[in-house]
Coordinates of C-alpha atoms and ligand atoms in Angstrom, one line a residue:
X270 CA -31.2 -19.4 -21.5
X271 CA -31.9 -16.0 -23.2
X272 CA -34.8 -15.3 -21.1
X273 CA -32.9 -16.9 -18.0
X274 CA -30.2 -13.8 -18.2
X275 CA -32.3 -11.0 -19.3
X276 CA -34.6 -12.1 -16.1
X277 CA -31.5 -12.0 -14.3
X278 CA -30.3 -8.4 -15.3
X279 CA -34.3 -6.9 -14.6
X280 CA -33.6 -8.2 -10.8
X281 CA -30.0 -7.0 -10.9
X282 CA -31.4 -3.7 -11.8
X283 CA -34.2 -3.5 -9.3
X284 CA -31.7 -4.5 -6.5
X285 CA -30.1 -1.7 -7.4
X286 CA -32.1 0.7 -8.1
X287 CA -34.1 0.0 -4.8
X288 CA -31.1 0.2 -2.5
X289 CA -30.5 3.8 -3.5
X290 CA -27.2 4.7 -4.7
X291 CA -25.9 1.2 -4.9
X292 CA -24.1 1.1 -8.4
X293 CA -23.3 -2.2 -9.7
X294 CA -18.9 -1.1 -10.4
X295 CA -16.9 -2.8 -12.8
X296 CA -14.1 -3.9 -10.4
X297 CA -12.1 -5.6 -13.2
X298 CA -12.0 -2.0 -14.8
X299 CA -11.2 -0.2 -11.1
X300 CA -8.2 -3.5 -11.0
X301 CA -6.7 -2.4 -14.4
X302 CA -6.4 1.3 -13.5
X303 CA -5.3 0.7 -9.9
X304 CA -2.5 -1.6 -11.5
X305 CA -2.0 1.0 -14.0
X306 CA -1.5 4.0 -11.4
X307 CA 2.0 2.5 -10.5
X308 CA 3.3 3.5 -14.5
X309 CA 3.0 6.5 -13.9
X310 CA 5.0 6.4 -10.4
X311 CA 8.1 5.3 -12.1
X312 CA 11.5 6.6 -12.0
X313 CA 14.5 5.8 -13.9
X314 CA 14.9 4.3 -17.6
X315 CA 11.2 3.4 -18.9
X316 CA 10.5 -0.1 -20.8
X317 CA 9.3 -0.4 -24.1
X318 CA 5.7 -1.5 -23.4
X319 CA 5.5 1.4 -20.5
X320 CA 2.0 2.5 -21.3
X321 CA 1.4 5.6 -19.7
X322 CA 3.4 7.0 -22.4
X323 CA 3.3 10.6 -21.3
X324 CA 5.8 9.5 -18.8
X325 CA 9.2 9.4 -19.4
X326 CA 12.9 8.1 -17.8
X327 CA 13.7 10.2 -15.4
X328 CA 16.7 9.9 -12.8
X329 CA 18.9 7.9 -14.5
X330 CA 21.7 9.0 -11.8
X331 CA 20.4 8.1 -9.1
X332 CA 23.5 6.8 -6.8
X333 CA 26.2 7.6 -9.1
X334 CA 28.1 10.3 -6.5
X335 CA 27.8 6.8 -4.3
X336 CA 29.2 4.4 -6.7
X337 CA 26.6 2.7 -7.1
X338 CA 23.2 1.8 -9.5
X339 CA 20.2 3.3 -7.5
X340 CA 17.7 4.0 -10.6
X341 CA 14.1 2.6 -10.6
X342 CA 12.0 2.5 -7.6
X343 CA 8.6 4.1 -7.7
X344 CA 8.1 7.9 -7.2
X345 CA 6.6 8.0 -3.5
X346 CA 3.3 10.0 -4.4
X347 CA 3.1 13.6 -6.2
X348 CA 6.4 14.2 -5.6
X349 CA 9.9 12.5 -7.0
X350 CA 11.7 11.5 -4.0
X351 CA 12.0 7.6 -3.5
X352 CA 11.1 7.2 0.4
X353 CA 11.7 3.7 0.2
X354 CA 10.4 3.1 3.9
X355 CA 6.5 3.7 2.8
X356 CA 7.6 2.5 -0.8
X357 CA 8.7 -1.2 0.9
X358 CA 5.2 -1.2 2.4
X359 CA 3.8 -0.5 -0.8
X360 CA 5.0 -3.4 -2.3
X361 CA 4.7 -5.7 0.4
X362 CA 0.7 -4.7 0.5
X363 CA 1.0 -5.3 -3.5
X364 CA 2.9 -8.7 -2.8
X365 CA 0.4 -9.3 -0.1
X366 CA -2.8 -8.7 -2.5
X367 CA -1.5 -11.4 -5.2
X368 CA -0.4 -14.0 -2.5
X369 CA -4.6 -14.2 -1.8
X370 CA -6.0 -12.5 -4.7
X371 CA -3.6 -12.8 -7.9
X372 CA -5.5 -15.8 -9.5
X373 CA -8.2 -13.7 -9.8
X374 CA -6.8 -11.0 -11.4
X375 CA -7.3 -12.7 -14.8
X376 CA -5.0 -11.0 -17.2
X377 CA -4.1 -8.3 -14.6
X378 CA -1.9 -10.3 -13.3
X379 CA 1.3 -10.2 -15.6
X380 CA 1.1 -6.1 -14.8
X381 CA 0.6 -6.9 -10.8
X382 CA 3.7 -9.1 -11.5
X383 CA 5.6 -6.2 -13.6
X384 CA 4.1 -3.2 -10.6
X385 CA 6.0 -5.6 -8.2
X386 CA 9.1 -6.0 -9.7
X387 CA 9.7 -2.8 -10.7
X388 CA 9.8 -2.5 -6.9
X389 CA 12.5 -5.5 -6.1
X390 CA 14.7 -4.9 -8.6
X391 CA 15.4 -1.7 -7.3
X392 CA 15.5 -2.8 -3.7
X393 CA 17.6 -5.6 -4.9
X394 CA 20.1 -2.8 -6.1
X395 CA 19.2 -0.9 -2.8
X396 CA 20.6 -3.6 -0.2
X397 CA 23.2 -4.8 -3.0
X398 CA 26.0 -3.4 -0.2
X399 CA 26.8 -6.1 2.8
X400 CA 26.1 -4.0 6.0
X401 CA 24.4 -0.9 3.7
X402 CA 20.7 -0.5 3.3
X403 CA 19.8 2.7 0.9
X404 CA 16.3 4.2 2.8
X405 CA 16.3 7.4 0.1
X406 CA 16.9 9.1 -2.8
X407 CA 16.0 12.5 -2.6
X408 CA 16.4 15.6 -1.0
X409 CA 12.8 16.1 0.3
X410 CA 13.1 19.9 1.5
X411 CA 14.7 20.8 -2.1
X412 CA 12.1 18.5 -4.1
X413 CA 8.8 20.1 -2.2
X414 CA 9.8 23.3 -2.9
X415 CA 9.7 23.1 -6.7
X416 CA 6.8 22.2 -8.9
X417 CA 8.9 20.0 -11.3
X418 CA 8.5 17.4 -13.6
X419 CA 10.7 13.9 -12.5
X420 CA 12.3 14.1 -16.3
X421 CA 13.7 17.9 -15.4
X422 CA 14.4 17.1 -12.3
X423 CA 17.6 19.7 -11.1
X424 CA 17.2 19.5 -7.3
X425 CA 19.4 17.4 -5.1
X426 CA 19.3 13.6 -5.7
X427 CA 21.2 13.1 -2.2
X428 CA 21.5 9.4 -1.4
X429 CA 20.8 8.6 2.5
X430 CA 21.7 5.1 3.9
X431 CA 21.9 3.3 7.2
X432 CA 24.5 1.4 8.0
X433 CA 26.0 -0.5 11.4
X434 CA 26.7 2.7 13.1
X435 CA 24.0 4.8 11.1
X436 CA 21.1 1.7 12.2
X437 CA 17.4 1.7 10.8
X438 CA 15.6 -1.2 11.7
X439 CA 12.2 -0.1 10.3
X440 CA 13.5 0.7 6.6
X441 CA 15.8 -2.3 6.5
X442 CA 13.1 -4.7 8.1
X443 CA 10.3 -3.2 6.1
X444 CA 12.8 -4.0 3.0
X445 CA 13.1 -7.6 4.3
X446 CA 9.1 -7.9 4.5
X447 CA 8.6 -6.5 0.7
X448 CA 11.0 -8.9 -0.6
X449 CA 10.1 -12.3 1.3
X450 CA 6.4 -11.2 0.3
X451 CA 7.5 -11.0 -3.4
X452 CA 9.1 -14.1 -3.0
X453 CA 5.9 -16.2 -2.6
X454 CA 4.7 -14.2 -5.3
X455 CA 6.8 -15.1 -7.8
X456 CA 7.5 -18.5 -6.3
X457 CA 4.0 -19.0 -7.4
X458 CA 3.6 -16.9 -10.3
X459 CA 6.5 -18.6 -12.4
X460 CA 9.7 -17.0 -11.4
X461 CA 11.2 -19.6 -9.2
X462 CA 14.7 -18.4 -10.0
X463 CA 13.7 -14.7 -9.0
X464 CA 11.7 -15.7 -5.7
X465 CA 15.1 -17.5 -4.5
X466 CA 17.2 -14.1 -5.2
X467 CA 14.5 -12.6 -3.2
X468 CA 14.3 -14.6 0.0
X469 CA 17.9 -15.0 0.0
X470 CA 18.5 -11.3 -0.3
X471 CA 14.9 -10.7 2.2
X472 CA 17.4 -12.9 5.0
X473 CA 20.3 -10.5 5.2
X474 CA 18.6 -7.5 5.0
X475 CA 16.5 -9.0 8.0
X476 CA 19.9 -10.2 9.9
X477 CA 21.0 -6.4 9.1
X478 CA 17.8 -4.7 10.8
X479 CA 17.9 -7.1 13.6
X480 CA 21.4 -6.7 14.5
X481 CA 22.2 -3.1 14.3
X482 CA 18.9 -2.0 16.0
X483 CA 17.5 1.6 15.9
X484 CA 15.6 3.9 13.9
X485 CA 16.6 6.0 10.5
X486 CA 14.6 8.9 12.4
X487 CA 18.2 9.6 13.9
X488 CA 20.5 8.1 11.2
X489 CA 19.6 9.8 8.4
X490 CA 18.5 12.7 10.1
X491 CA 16.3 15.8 7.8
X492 CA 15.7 12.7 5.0
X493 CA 13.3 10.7 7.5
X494 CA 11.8 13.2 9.6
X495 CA 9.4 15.1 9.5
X496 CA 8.1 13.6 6.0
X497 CA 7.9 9.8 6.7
X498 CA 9.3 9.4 10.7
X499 CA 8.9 6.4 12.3
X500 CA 6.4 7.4 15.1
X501 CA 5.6 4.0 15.7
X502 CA 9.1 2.5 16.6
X503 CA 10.7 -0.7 14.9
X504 CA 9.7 -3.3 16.6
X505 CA 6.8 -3.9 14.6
X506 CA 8.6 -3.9 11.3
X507 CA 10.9 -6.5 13.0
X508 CA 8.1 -8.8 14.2
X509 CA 6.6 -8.0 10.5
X510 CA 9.4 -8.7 8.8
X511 CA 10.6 -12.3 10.6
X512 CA 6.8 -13.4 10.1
X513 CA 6.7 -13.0 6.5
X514 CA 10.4 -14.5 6.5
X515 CA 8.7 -17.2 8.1
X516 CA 5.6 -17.8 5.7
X517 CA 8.1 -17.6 3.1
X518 CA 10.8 -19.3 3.9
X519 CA 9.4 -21.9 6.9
X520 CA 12.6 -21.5 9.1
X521 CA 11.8 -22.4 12.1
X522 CA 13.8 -19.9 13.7
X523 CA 11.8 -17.0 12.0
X524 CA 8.7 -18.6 13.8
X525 CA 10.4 -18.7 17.1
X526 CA 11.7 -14.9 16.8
X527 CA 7.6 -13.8 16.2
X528 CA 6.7 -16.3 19.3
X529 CA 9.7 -14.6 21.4
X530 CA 9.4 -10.8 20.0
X531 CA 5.4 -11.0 20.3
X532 CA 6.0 -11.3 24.2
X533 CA 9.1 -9.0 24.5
X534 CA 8.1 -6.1 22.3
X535 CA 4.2 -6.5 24.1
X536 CA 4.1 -2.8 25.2
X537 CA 5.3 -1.6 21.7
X538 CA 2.5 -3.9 20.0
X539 CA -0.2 -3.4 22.5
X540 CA 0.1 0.2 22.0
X541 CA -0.6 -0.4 18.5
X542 CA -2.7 -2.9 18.4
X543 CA -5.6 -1.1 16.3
X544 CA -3.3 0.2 13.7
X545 CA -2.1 -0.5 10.4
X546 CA -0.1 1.6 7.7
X547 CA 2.9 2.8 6.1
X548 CA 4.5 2.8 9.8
X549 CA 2.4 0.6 11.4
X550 CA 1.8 -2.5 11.1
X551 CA 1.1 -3.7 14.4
X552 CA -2.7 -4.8 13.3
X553 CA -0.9 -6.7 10.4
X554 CA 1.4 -8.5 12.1
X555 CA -2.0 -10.1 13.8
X556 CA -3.8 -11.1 10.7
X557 CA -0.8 -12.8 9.1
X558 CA -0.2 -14.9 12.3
X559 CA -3.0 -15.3 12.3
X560 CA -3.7 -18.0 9.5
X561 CA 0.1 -20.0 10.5
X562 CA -1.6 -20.3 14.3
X563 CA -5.5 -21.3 12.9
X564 CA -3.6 -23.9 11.0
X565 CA -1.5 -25.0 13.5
X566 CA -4.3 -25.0 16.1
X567 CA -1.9 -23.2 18.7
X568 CA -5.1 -20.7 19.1
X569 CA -4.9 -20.6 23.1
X570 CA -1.7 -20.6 23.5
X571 CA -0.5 -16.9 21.3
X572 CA -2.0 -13.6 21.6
X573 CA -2.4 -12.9 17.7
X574 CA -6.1 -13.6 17.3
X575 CA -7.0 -12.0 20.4
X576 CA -5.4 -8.9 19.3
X577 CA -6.6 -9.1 15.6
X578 CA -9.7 -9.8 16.9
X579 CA -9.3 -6.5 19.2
X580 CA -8.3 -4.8 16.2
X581 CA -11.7 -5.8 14.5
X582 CA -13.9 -4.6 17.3
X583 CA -12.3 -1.3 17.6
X584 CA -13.2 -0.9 14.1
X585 CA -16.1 -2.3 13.0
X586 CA -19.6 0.1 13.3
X587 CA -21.3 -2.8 14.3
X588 CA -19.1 -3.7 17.4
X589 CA -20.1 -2.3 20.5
X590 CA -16.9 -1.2 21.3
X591 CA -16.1 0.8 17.8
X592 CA -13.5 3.4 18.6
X593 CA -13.2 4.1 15.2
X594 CA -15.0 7.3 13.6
X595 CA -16.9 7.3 10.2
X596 CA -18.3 10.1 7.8
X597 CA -22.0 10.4 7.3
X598 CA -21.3 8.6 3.9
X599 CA -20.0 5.3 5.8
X600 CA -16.1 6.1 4.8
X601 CA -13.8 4.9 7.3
X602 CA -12.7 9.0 8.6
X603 CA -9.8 9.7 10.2
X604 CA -8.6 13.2 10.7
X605 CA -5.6 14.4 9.2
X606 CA -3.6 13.9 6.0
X607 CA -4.7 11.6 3.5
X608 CA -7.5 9.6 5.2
X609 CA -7.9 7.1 1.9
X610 CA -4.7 5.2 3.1
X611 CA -6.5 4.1 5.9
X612 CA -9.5 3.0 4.6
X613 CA -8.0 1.3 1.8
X614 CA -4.7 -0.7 4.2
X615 CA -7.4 -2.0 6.7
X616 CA -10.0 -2.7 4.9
X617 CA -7.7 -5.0 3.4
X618 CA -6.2 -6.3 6.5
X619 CA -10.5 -7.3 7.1
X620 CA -10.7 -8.6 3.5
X621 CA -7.7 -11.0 4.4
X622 CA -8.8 -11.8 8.0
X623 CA -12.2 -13.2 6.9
X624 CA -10.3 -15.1 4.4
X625 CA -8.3 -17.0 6.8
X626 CA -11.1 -17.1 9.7
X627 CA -12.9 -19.2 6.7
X628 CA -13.3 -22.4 7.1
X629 CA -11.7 -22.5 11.0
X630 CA -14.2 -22.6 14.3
X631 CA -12.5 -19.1 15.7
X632 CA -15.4 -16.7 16.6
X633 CA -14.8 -12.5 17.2
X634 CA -16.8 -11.8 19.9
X635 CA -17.0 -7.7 20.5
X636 CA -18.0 -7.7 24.3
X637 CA -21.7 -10.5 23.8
X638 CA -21.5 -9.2 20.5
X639 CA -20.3 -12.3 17.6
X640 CA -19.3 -10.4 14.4
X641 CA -19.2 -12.6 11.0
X642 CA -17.2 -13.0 8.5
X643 CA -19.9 -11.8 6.9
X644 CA -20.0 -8.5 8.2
X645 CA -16.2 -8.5 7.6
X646 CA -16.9 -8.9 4.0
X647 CA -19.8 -6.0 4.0
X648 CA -17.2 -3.8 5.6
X649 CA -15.1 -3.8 3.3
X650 CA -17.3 -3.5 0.3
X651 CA -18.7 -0.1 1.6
X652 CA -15.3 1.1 1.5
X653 CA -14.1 0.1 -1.2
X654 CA -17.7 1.0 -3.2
X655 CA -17.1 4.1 -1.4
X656 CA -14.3 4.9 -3.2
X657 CA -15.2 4.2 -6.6
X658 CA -18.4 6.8 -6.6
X659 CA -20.9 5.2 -4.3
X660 CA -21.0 8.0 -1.9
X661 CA -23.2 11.6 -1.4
X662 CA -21.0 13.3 -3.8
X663 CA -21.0 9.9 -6.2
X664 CA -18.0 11.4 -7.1
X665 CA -15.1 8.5 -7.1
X666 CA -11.7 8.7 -5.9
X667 CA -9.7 6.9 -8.2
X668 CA -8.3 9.0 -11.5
X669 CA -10.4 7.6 -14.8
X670 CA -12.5 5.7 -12.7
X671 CA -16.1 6.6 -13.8
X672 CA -17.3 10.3 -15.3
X673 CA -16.8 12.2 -11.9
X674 CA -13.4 11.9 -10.5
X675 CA -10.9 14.0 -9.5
X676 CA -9.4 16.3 -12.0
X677 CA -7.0 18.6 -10.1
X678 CA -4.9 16.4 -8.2
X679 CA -1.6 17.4 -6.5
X680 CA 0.7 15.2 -8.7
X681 CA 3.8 17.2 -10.4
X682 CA 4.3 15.0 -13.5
X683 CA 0.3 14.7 -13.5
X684 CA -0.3 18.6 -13.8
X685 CA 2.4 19.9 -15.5
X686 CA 2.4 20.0 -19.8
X687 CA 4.4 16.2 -20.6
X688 CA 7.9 16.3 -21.9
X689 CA 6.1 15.5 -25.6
X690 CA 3.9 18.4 -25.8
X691 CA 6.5 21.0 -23.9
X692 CA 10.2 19.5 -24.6
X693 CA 11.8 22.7 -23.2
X694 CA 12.9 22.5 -19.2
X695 CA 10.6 23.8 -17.0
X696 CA 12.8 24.8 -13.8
X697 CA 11.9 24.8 -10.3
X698 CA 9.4 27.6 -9.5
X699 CA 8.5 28.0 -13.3
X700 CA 6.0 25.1 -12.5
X701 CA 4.2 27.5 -9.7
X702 CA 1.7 28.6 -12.5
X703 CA 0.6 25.0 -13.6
X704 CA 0.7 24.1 -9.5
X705 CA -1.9 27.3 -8.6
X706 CA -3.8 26.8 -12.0
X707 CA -7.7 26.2 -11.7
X708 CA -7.3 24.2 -15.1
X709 CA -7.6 20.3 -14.9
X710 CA -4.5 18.5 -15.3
X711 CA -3.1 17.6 -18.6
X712 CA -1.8 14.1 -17.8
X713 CA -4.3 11.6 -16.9
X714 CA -2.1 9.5 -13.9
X715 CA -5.2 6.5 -14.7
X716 CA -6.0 4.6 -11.5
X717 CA -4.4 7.2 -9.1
X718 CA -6.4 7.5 -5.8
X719 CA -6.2 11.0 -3.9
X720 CA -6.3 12.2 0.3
X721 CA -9.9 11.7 -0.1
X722 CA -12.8 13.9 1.1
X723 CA -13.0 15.4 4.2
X724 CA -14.7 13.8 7.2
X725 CA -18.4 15.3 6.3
X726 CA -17.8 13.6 2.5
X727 CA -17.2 16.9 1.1
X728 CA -13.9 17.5 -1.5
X729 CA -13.0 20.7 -3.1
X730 CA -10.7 18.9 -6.3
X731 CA -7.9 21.5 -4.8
X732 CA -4.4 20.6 -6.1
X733 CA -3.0 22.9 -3.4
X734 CA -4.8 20.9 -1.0
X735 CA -2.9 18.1 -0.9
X736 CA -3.9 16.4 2.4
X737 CA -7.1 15.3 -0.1
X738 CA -5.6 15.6 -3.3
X739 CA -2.6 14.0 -3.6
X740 CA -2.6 10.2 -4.3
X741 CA 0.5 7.8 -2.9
X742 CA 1.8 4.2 -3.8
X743 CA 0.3 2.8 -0.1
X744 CA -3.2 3.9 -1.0
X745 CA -3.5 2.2 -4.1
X746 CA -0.8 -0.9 -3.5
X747 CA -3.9 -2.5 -1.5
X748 CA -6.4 -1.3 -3.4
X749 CA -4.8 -5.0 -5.8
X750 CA -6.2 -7.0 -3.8
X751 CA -9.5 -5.5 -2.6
X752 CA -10.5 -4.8 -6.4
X753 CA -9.6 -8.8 -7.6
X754 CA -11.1 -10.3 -4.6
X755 CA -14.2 -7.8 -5.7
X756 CA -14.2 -8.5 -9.4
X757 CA -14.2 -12.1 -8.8
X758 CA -17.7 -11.8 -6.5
X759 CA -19.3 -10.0 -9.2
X760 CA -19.2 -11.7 -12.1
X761 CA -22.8 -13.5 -12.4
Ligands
NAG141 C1 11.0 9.5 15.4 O1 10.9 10.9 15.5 C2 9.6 11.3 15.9 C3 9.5 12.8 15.8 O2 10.6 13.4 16.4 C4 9.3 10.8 17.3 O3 8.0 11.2 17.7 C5 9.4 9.3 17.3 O4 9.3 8.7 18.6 C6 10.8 8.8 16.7 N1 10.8 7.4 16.6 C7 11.7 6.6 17.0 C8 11.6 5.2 16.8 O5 12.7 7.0 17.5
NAG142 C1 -1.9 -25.3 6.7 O1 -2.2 -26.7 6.8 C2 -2.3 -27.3 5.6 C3 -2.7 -28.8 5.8 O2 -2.1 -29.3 6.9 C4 -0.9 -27.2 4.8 O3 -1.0 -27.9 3.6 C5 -0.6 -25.8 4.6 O4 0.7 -25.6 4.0 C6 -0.6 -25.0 6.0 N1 -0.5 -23.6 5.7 C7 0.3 -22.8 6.4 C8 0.3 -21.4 6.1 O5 1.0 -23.2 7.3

């Protein structure tokens, strides 16, 4: 038996020695600290077994010039407003990852549970209103232009909300979807009681966005735009949001609004079809639909695994018709800001999509080209691996992850001295100094996972280059499932 395992660790090392910089990670370690990113995103009044301790409450009047409780929520990413239109999709992605991942988080789970909820409570307080949905707590403009820790916060906590005549279908739907995904996470993670206040409350918000239809670009005009605009439209948060209402809830009239809105909204969808992210979620729309029509075998009859399966081959290097660019290093590269989100949100979307195409007779076929489930799988790993140091820099991505990882990120409460070791207020520009330092910063925010290098694999560790150095709750939120899904294939 001895001899049977030491064998087994010489070939373990030769693999992986002889395929170059393959590192064997430690997932389970990469699941903690993605898990424990999240603490350090919180706002509001801090529980006793918070653990990243040089965090503390911050907030605590959030809502009160409104009447009303808006405290919690999650920090959107190195700065302290709550944009609850990308923070909605953060937890649905989170929700998403323990639906098909959560029994194999092992002890992670009771945190992925708690990273959740701190989510729905506060958007349970957030659509607490009949005919109000809160999209944002926050001045933006005021809040970027101080370096300022959340707990000294003195900028304007202005409350912004759509309403009948004030519509936002894509907050309010995108709402609906993080709390019927919750749901069916705590339905099966042993809150029963909880899931119920969820769907119940996921309904009305849904009924809201459908109703009183536009988009919070207009309503709450200087909050949305230009820091998280809905470029994309609505309609895919409504068709995303009545499709997990459905897989949660198995009213048939949430499945008949996806059959009808799939052909009605077509150009909207089509248009989209390869995308997937904090706005849209066209591509994920497709893979979720995906497993209710394998099951049902209503294959020929719906466009869904057509246009997943068009969403693959534009994606995919080994598709002959791969529209999608990737750095000499094998990450996923798009230009722009913060090019991690992408490759962590679809290859998730993949991850889940060879999941469901298990077991069922559906083939992608890429032009004559078949692509496996297999090669789904492979995808993925590379960018995930990529992430976590297996690249030319072997430098990884996520905070405390490894010896060579970021140190400089663009994070306020992350590079600023913590309220324990500096109690005195540090105002709005007297952060500048700590922002334009060259030091590393003092507050390890553990599991965090920046922008990302640039599309040659290069990174400077610049924390006034935040398009690469700034990490945010939808790069990590579905980084939970890729990491459990990974620690559970790599235990011997
Ligand atoms: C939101 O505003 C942006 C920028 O002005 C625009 O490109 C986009 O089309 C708008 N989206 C909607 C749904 O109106
Ligand atoms: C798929 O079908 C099986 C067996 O008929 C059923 O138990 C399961 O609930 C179905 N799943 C979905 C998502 O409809």
């Amino acid at each position: 038996m001895v001899r049977k395992i030491i064998l087994y660790v010489v070939i373990v090392l030769l693999v992986g020695l002889s395929s170059g910089n393959a590192i064997l990670h430690d997932y389970g370690d990469a699941l903690a600290k993605c898990i424990l990113f999240f603490e350090g995103q919180r706002s509001g009044k801090l529980p006793a077994a918070q653990r990243l301790t040089w965090r503390k409450d911050s907030a605590l009047g959030d809502g009160l010039d409104k009447g009303v409780d808006l405290t919690g929520g999650y920090y959107d990413a190195g700065d302290n407003v709550k944009f609850n239109f990308p923070m909605a999709f953060s937890t649905t992605m989170m929700a998403w990852g323990v639906i098909e991942y959560g029994k194999s988080m092992g002890p992670e789970l009771a945190h992925a549970l708690e990273a959740v909820r701190w989510s729905t409570d506060y958007f349970l307080k957030a659509t607490a209103t009949p005919g109000v949905v809160y999209a944002q707590v926050g001045d933006p403009n005021a809040d970027h232009n101080c370096w300022q820790r959340p707990e000294d916060m003195d900028t304007p906590r202005t409350v912004y909300a759509v309403t009948q005549n004030a519509p936002g279908s894509e907050v309010s739907a995108e709402i609906a979807a993080a709390l019927a995904a919750s749901s069916l996470v705590f339905k099966a993670f042993g809150d029963k009681v909880y899931a119920k206040v969820l769907i119940k409350r996921a309904s009305e918000v849904f009924e809201f966005a459908d109703k009183y239809r536009g988009s919070y670009n207009d309503s709450i005009a200087g909050g949305a735009c230009p820091f998280y605009c809905d470029y994309s439209g609505y309609q895919d948060e409504l068709l995303w949001g009545a499709a997990w209402l459905y897989k949660a809830s198995k009213k048939s009239v949430y499945w008949n609004y996806v059959m009808q809105n799939i052909i009605s909204f077509k150009p909207q969808i089509e248009a989209g079809i390869s995308e997937f992210g904090w706005d849209a979620k066209h591509a994920g729309i497709n893979v979720l639909v995906s497993k209710l029509v394998l099951n049902n075998t209503m294959e020929t009859s719906t466009p869904f695994l057509s246009y997943a399966d068009t969403f693959i081959c534009s994606l995919l290097p080994d598709s002959p018709t791969n529209i999608v660019q990737f750095s000499p290093g094998g990450l996923l590269a798009r230009q722009g800001v913060c090019n991690l989100q992408h490759a962590t949100a679809v290859s998730f979307l993949v991850l889940v999509y060879a999941r469901y195409l298990k077991k069922s007779k559906h083939v992608i076929r890429c032009n004559d080209k078949i692509i496996t489930q297999r090669m789904l799988v492979v995808f993925t790993k590379k960018q995930v691996d990529y992430i976590l140091g297996s690249n030319p820099l072997s430098m990884s991505y996520m905070v405390g992850y490894g010896s060579k990882f970021p140190r400089r990120i663009h994070h306020r409460a992350s590079s600023l001295p913590s309220v324990a070791q500096h109690p005195d207020h540090i105002a709005c520009k007297d952060g500048t100094p700590y922002f334009l330092s060259a030091a590393a910063n003092p507050n390890e925010l553990t599991g965090a996972v920046v922008g990302g290098p640039n599309v040659d694999d290069t990174f400077a560790d610049d924390r006034v280059d935040s398009s690469k150095s700034e990490p945010a709750t939808y790069i990590n939120a579905p980084l939970l499932g890729l990491m459990a899904y990974s620690k559970s294939r790599s235990s011997p």
